[in-house]
PDB file of C-alpha atoms in Angstrom:
ATOM      1  CA  ASP A   1     -43.828 226.914 180.501  1.00  0.00           C
ATOM      2  CA  ALA A   2     -42.093 227.550 177.173  1.00  0.00           C
ATOM      3  CA  SER A   3     -38.633 226.897 178.686  1.00  0.00           C
ATOM      4  CA  THR A   4     -39.528 223.318 179.715  1.00  0.00           C
ATOM      5  CA  PRO A   5     -38.246 220.807 177.152  1.00  0.00           C
ATOM      6  CA  ILE A   6     -40.898 218.645 175.537  1.00  0.00           C
ATOM      7  CA  GLN A   7     -38.950 215.366 175.597  1.00  0.00           C
ATOM      8  CA  LYS A   8     -36.033 213.892 177.590  1.00  0.00           C
ATOM      9  CA  ASN A   9     -34.700 210.347 177.555  1.00  0.00           C
ATOM     10  CA  LEU A  10     -33.074 208.269 180.286  1.00  0.00           C
ATOM     11  CA  ARG A  11     -31.221 205.281 178.870  1.00  0.00           C
ATOM     12  CA  PHE A  12     -29.934 202.879 181.546  1.00  0.00           C
ATOM     13  CA  ALA A  13     -28.225 199.519 181.118  1.00  0.00           C
ATOM     14  CA  VAL A  14     -27.943 197.101 184.005  1.00  0.00           C
ATOM     15  CA  ALA A  15     -26.106 193.768 184.288  1.00  0.00           C
ATOM     16  CA  GLY A  16     -26.643 191.138 186.969  1.00  0.00           C
ATOM     17  CA  ILE A  17     -28.652 193.233 189.387  1.00  0.00           C
ATOM     18  CA  LEU A  18     -32.023 194.979 189.607  1.00  0.00           C
ATOM     19  CA  PHE A  19     -31.678 198.677 188.931  1.00  0.00           C
ATOM     20  CA  PRO A  20     -32.467 200.365 192.268  1.00  0.00           C
ATOM     21  CA  ASP A  21     -35.907 201.992 192.275  1.00  0.00           C
ATOM     22  CA  ALA A  22     -34.573 204.931 194.305  1.00  0.00           C
ATOM     23  CA  LEU A  23     -31.945 205.689 191.641  1.00  0.00           C
ATOM     24  CA  ILE A  24     -34.566 205.629 188.884  1.00  0.00           C
ATOM     25  CA  THR A  25     -36.858 207.890 190.910  1.00  0.00           C
ATOM     26  CA  GLN A  26     -33.988 210.300 191.663  1.00  0.00           C
ATOM     27  CA  SER A  27     -32.977 210.447 188.012  1.00  0.00           C
ATOM     28  CA  ILE A  28     -36.512 211.103 186.806  1.00  0.00           C
ATOM     29  CA  SER A  29     -37.107 213.734 189.509  1.00  0.00           C
ATOM     30  CA  ALA A  30     -33.976 215.596 188.408  1.00  0.00           C
ATOM     31  CA  LEU A  31     -35.376 216.037 184.886  1.00  0.00           C
ATOM     32  CA  THR A  32     -37.755 218.702 183.737  1.00  0.00           C
ATOM     33  CA  ALA A  33     -39.687 217.815 180.611  1.00  0.00           C
ATOM     34  CA  GLN A  34     -43.248 217.381 179.514  1.00  0.00           C
ATOM     35  CA  HIS A  35     -42.501 213.772 178.572  1.00  0.00           C
ATOM     36  CA  ILE A  36     -39.739 211.483 179.875  1.00  0.00           C
ATOM     37  CA  THR A  37     -38.897 208.158 178.251  1.00  0.00           C
ATOM     38  CA  LEU A  38     -37.141 205.592 180.412  1.00  0.00           C
ATOM     39  CA  ASP A  39     -35.262 202.872 178.512  1.00  0.00           C
ATOM     40  CA  LEU A  40     -33.986 200.265 180.989  1.00  0.00           C
ATOM     41  CA  LYS A  41     -32.032 197.457 179.315  1.00  0.00           C
ATOM     42  CA  GLU A  42     -31.218 194.338 181.342  1.00  0.00           C
ATOM     43  CA  THR A  43     -28.147 192.782 179.746  1.00  0.00           C
ATOM     44  CA  ASN A  44     -24.730 191.292 180.441  1.00  0.00           C
ATOM     45  CA  THR A  45     -21.559 193.221 181.275  1.00  0.00           C
ATOM     46  CA  GLU A  46     -20.036 193.001 177.791  1.00  0.00           C
ATOM     47  CA  ASP A  47     -23.185 194.362 176.156  1.00  0.00           C
ATOM     48  CA  LEU A  48     -23.511 197.046 178.846  1.00  0.00           C
ATOM     49  CA  PHE A  49     -20.018 198.322 177.969  1.00  0.00           C
ATOM     50  CA  ASP A  50     -20.915 198.292 174.253  1.00  0.00           C
ATOM     51  CA  ARG A  51     -24.177 200.166 174.889  1.00  0.00           C
ATOM     52  CA  ILE A  52     -22.412 202.868 176.907  1.00  0.00           C
ATOM     53  CA  SER A  53     -19.583 203.091 174.376  1.00  0.00           C
ATOM     54  CA  ASN A  54     -21.867 203.516 171.368  1.00  0.00           C
ATOM     55  CA  GLY A  55     -24.307 205.848 173.155  1.00  0.00           C
ATOM     56  CA  THR A  56     -27.300 203.472 173.151  1.00  0.00           C
ATOM     57  CA  SER A  57     -27.317 203.822 176.951  1.00  0.00           C
ATOM     58  CA  ASN A  58     -25.892 206.733 178.891  1.00  0.00           C
ATOM     59  CA  THR A  59     -25.641 205.113 182.338  1.00  0.00           C
ATOM     60  CA  GLY A  60     -24.747 201.577 183.353  1.00  0.00           C
ATOM     61  CA  LEU A  61     -24.797 199.611 186.571  1.00  0.00           C
ATOM     62  CA  PHE A  62     -23.010 196.270 186.896  1.00  0.00           C
ATOM     63  CA  LEU A  63     -21.407 194.006 189.469  1.00  0.00           C
ATOM     64  CA  LEU A  64     -17.623 194.291 189.565  1.00  0.00           C
ATOM     65  CA  ASP A  65     -16.016 191.066 190.739  1.00  0.00           C
ATOM     66  CA  HIS A  66     -12.746 192.076 192.422  1.00  0.00           C
ATOM     67  CA  HIS A  67     -11.111 188.858 191.201  1.00  0.00           C
ATOM     68  CA  ILE A  68     -11.483 189.957 187.576  1.00  0.00           C
ATOM     69  CA  GLU A  69     -11.231 193.702 188.141  1.00  0.00           C
ATOM     70  CA  HIS A  70      -8.079 194.000 186.015  1.00  0.00           C
ATOM     71  CA  SER A  71      -9.896 192.470 183.014  1.00  0.00           C
ATOM     72  CA  ILE A  72     -12.907 194.733 183.548  1.00  0.00           C
ATOM     73  CA  ARG A  73     -10.800 197.880 183.840  1.00  0.00           C
ATOM     74  CA  ARG A  74      -8.763 196.936 180.760  1.00  0.00           C
ATOM     75  CA  SER A  75     -11.947 196.471 178.737  1.00  0.00           C
ATOM     76  CA  LEU A  76     -13.262 199.831 179.956  1.00  0.00           C
ATOM     77  CA  GLU A  77      -9.962 201.482 179.072  1.00  0.00           C
ATOM     78  CA  LEU A  78     -10.076 200.082 175.526  1.00  0.00           C
ATOM     79  CA  LYS A  79     -13.574 201.543 175.099  1.00  0.00           C
ATOM     80  CA  GLU A  80     -12.502 204.829 176.727  1.00  0.00           C
ATOM     81  CA  LEU A  81     -15.010 204.388 179.545  1.00  0.00           C
ATOM     82  CA  ALA A  82     -14.723 204.940 183.288  1.00  0.00           C
ATOM     83  CA  CYS A  83     -16.059 202.923 186.200  1.00  0.00           C
ATOM     84  CA  HIS A  84     -17.015 204.435 189.554  1.00  0.00           C
ATOM     85  CA  PRO A  85     -17.775 201.805 192.232  1.00  0.00           C
ATOM     86  CA  VAL A  86     -20.779 202.741 194.350  1.00  0.00           C
ATOM     87  CA  ALA A  87     -20.977 199.781 196.764  1.00  0.00           C
ATOM     88  CA  ASP A  88     -19.223 196.635 197.915  1.00  0.00           C
ATOM     89  CA  ALA A  89     -20.925 193.281 198.488  1.00  0.00           C
ATOM     90  CA  ALA A  90     -20.159 189.761 199.646  1.00  0.00           C
ATOM     91  CA  ILE A  91     -20.975 186.534 197.806  1.00  0.00           C
ATOM     92  CA  ALA A  92     -24.480 185.207 198.516  1.00  0.00           C
ATOM     93  CA  VAL A  93     -26.721 182.324 197.543  1.00  0.00           C
ATOM     94  CA  HIS A  94     -30.313 183.484 197.045  1.00  0.00           C
ATOM     95  CA  PHE A  95     -33.231 181.173 197.883  1.00  0.00           C
ATOM     96  CA  SER A  96     -36.978 181.372 198.129  1.00  0.00           C
ATOM     97  CA  PRO A  97     -38.037 182.518 201.620  1.00  0.00           C
ATOM     98  CA  GLU A  98     -39.956 179.221 201.762  1.00  0.00           C
ATOM     99  CA  ASP A  99     -36.801 177.152 201.199  1.00  0.00           C
ATOM    100  CA  PRO A 100     -35.391 175.306 204.252  1.00  0.00           C
ATOM    101  CA  LEU A 101     -31.910 176.802 203.642  1.00  0.00           C
ATOM    102  CA  PHE A 102     -33.188 180.396 203.422  1.00  0.00           C
ATOM    103  CA  HIS A 103     -32.511 181.236 207.074  1.00  0.00           C
ATOM    104  CA  GLU A 104     -29.074 179.609 207.243  1.00  0.00           C
ATOM    105  CA  THR A 105     -26.131 181.989 207.435  1.00  0.00           C
ATOM    106  CA  THR A 106     -23.510 179.467 206.306  1.00  0.00           C
ATOM    107  CA  ILE A 107     -24.123 176.656 203.824  1.00  0.00           C
ATOM    108  CA  ASP A 108     -21.886 173.818 202.698  1.00  0.00           C
ATOM    109  CA  PRO A 109     -21.866 174.210 198.870  1.00  0.00           C
ATOM    110  CA  GLN A 110     -22.380 170.450 198.451  1.00  0.00           C
ATOM    111  CA  ARG A 111     -25.892 170.870 199.936  1.00  0.00           C
ATOM    112  CA  LEU A 112     -26.818 172.813 196.785  1.00  0.00           C
ATOM    113  CA  SER A 113     -26.422 169.926 194.323  1.00  0.00           C
ATOM    114  CA  GLY A 114     -30.156 169.147 194.228  1.00  0.00           C
ATOM    115  CA  TYR A 115     -31.083 172.726 193.305  1.00  0.00           C
ATOM    116  CA  ARG A 116     -31.772 174.357 189.946  1.00  0.00           C
ATOM    117  CA  LEU A 117     -29.244 177.133 189.337  1.00  0.00           C
ATOM    118  CA  VAL A 118     -30.915 180.173 187.785  1.00  0.00           C
ATOM    119  CA  ARG A 119     -28.626 182.653 186.042  1.00  0.00           C
ATOM    120  CA  THR A 120     -28.401 185.312 183.377  1.00  0.00           C
ATOM    121  CA  PRO A 121     -26.820 184.465 180.013  1.00  0.00           C
ATOM    122  CA  PRO A 122     -23.067 184.325 180.621  1.00  0.00           C
ATOM    123  CA  ASP A 123     -20.591 186.518 178.815  1.00  0.00           C
ATOM    124  CA  TYR A 124     -16.798 186.679 178.908  1.00  0.00           C
ATOM    125  CA  PHE A 125     -16.756 188.381 182.319  1.00  0.00           C
ATOM    126  CA  GLY A 126     -19.398 186.015 183.686  1.00  0.00           C
ATOM    127  CA  TYR A 127     -17.279 183.013 182.745  1.00  0.00           C
ATOM    128  CA  LEU A 128     -14.222 184.578 184.405  1.00  0.00           C
ATOM    129  CA  SER A 129     -16.178 185.226 187.621  1.00  0.00           C
ATOM    130  CA  TRP A 130     -17.857 181.826 187.600  1.00  0.00           C
ATOM    131  CA  GLY A 131     -14.522 180.034 187.252  1.00  0.00           C
ATOM    132  CA  HIS A 132     -13.220 181.796 190.328  1.00  0.00           C
ATOM    133  CA  LEU A 133     -16.389 181.031 192.335  1.00  0.00           C
ATOM    134  CA  ILE A 134     -16.251 177.327 191.470  1.00  0.00           C
ATOM    135  CA  GLU A 135     -12.599 177.201 192.481  1.00  0.00           C
ATOM    136  CA  GLN A 136     -12.978 179.173 195.719  1.00  0.00           C
ATOM    137  CA  TYR A 137     -16.228 177.660 197.017  1.00  0.00           C
ATOM    138  CA  SER A 138     -16.227 174.197 195.380  1.00  0.00           C
ATOM    139  CA  PHE A 139     -19.789 174.497 194.090  1.00  0.00           C
ATOM    140  CA  PRO A 140     -21.217 171.127 192.996  1.00  0.00           C
ATOM    141  CA  ARG A 141     -22.757 170.132 189.700  1.00  0.00           C
ATOM    142  CA  PHE A 142     -26.327 171.430 189.958  1.00  0.00           C
ATOM    143  CA  ASN A 143     -29.451 169.388 189.294  1.00  0.00           C
ATOM    144  CA  GLN A 144     -30.287 171.752 186.423  1.00  0.00           C
ATOM    145  CA  THR A 145     -29.222 175.150 185.111  1.00  0.00           C
ATOM    146  CA  LEU A 146     -31.827 177.604 183.837  1.00  0.00           C
ATOM    147  CA  THR A 147     -30.574 180.627 181.887  1.00  0.00           C
ATOM    148  CA  ILE A 148     -32.990 183.571 181.816  1.00  0.00           C
ATOM    149  CA  SER A 149     -32.285 186.838 180.017  1.00  0.00           C
ATOM    150  CA  GLN A 150     -34.442 189.091 182.207  1.00  0.00           C
ATOM    151  CA  TYR A 151     -33.373 189.647 185.803  1.00  0.00           C
ATOM    152  CA  HIS A 152     -36.963 190.404 186.869  1.00  0.00           C
ATOM    153  CA  THR A 153     -37.961 186.918 185.678  1.00  0.00           C
ATOM    154  CA  ILE A 154     -35.110 185.401 187.704  1.00  0.00           C
ATOM    155  CA  VAL A 155     -36.459 187.142 190.795  1.00  0.00           C
ATOM    156  CA  ARG A 156     -39.875 185.583 190.133  1.00  0.00           C
ATOM    157  CA  PHE A 157     -38.285 182.113 189.772  1.00  0.00           C
ATOM    158  CA  LEU A 158     -36.518 182.584 193.109  1.00  0.00           C
ATOM    159  CA  ARG A 159     -39.900 182.736 194.829  1.00  0.00           C
ATOM    160  CA  THR A 160     -40.213 178.976 194.275  1.00  0.00           C
ATOM    161  CA  PRO A 161     -38.238 176.591 196.516  1.00  0.00           C
ATOM    162  CA  GLY A 162     -35.668 174.514 194.662  1.00  0.00           C
ATOM    163  CA  ASN A 163     -34.268 177.439 192.626  1.00  0.00           C
ATOM    164  CA  ILE A 164     -31.135 179.371 193.593  1.00  0.00           C
ATOM    165  CA  LEU A 165     -29.103 182.282 192.303  1.00  0.00           C
ATOM    166  CA  ILE A 166     -25.437 182.624 193.200  1.00  0.00           C
ATOM    167  CA  GLY A 167     -24.566 186.272 193.337  1.00  0.00           C
ATOM    168  CA  HIS A 168     -23.930 189.070 195.796  1.00  0.00           C
ATOM    169  CA  THR A 169     -25.665 190.505 198.835  1.00  0.00           C
ATOM    170  CA  LEU A 170     -26.653 193.622 196.864  1.00  0.00           C
ATOM    171  CA  GLN A 171     -28.945 191.462 194.752  1.00  0.00           C
ATOM    172  CA  ALA A 172     -31.104 190.739 197.797  1.00  0.00           C
ATOM    173  CA  GLN A 173     -31.916 194.391 198.358  1.00  0.00           C
TER     174      GLN A 173
END
């Protein structure tokens, strides 16, 4: 059909969470083109805001920590961006299903000291959130910290007992 565009691009940025497959599928299904290019950038919140602001990405998905919401909203305002929350989630510690603590619903944070903490590279907002988490939950010094830039790689590391991710319940879905 001559009216169908030849090329369309979807440029998503995501910080601290896997981009939901259903949202990607919905977005692609809504487009009509002979060729669709999907650019999915896993990054941190600061870079996500920059990518949206400069047009490198046209949609972003990130975790909004309510304890630093004022800082987030101020940053968005300075970049003339808007934020539309789509879900709410509680704090969660993610383990391998093979880990003895996996099935526990409540865990004393001190029991985590022997674990390797896996995380994404921190940015300004990550440090603000982390400070609050340490204060509120008294997390211990971890055996080791492993910083990984790709969230999909973090998910693979979490398949091995001894690794944990401190995040939100949405990250488990």
